[in-house]
Short mmCIF file of C-alpha atoms in Angstrom, two decimals:
data_model
loop_
_atom_site.label_atom_id
_atom_site.label_comp_id
_atom_site.label_asym_id
_atom_site.label_seq_id
_atom_site.Cartn_x
_atom_site.Cartn_y
_atom_site.Cartn_z
CA MET A 1 -24.64 10.97 -21.61
CA PRO A 2 -20.52 11.85 -20.92
CA ASN A 3 -20.67 8.45 -19.25
CA GLY A 4 -22.17 6.74 -22.59
CA ARG A 5 -25.21 5.45 -20.81
CA CYS A 6 -28.56 6.32 -21.36
CA ARG A 7 -30.24 8.85 -18.94
CA LEU A 8 -33.50 6.73 -18.34
CA HIS A 9 -32.19 3.49 -18.50
CA GLY A 10 -28.60 3.75 -17.15
CA GLY A 11 -26.99 0.75 -15.90
CA VAL A 12 -24.67 -0.12 -13.22
CA ASN A 13 -21.17 1.60 -12.62
CA PRO A 14 -17.68 0.94 -15.11
CA GLY A 15 -16.45 0.63 -11.21
CA ALA A 16 -13.05 2.36 -10.58
CA PRO A 17 -10.79 3.95 -13.83
CA LYS A 18 -8.38 1.83 -15.77
CA GLY A 19 -4.89 2.39 -15.94
CA ASN A 20 -2.09 2.32 -13.86
CA ARG A 21 -1.81 5.86 -12.86
CA ASN A 22 -4.86 5.27 -10.63
CA ALA A 23 -3.03 2.21 -9.25
CA LEU A 24 -1.25 4.92 -6.21
CA LYS A 25 0.13 3.08 -3.33
CA HIS A 26 -0.10 4.96 -0.67
CA GLY A 27 2.94 4.27 0.92
CA ARG A 28 3.03 1.55 3.73
CA TYR A 29 3.38 -1.16 0.96
CA THR A 30 5.68 0.90 -1.21
CA ALA A 31 9.55 -0.95 -1.75
CA ALA A 32 11.05 1.40 0.30
CA ALA A 33 8.79 1.51 3.08
CA ILE A 34 9.05 -2.58 3.07
CA ALA A 35 12.96 -2.16 3.63
CA ASN A 36 12.56 0.48 5.99
CA ARG A 37 10.97 -2.11 8.43
CA ARG A 38 12.99 -5.07 7.67
CA MET A 39 15.89 -2.71 8.86
CA LEU A 40 14.12 -1.36 12.18
CA SER A 41 13.39 -5.38 12.87
CA ALA A 42 16.63 -6.24 12.34
CA LEU A 43 18.29 -3.36 14.64
CA ILE A 44 15.43 -4.10 17.38
CA SER A 45 16.24 -7.86 17.54
CA GLN A 46 19.76 -7.15 17.60
CA MET A 47 19.53 -4.69 20.32
CA ARG A 48 17.44 -7.43 22.48
CA GLU A 49 20.26 -9.87 21.36
CA THR A 50 22.72 -6.93 23.08
CA ALA A 51 20.12 -6.27 25.87
CA GLY A 52 19.89 -10.38 26.58
CA MET A 53 23.87 -10.45 27.13
CA VAL A 54 24.22 -7.74 29.29
CA GLU A 55 22.13 -9.32 31.95
#
């Protein structure tokens, strides 16, 4: 058998493939995305502070 298990007795699936190439981050939690959200949050805070001074 290609998976190394008996076709009659089988066994449980060994789980996800091993290795770092299978540890893909889809984009939301990459370092660049986190930095971008932090910068945007700081910009929004500054805008709200400025708008508060105007009123």
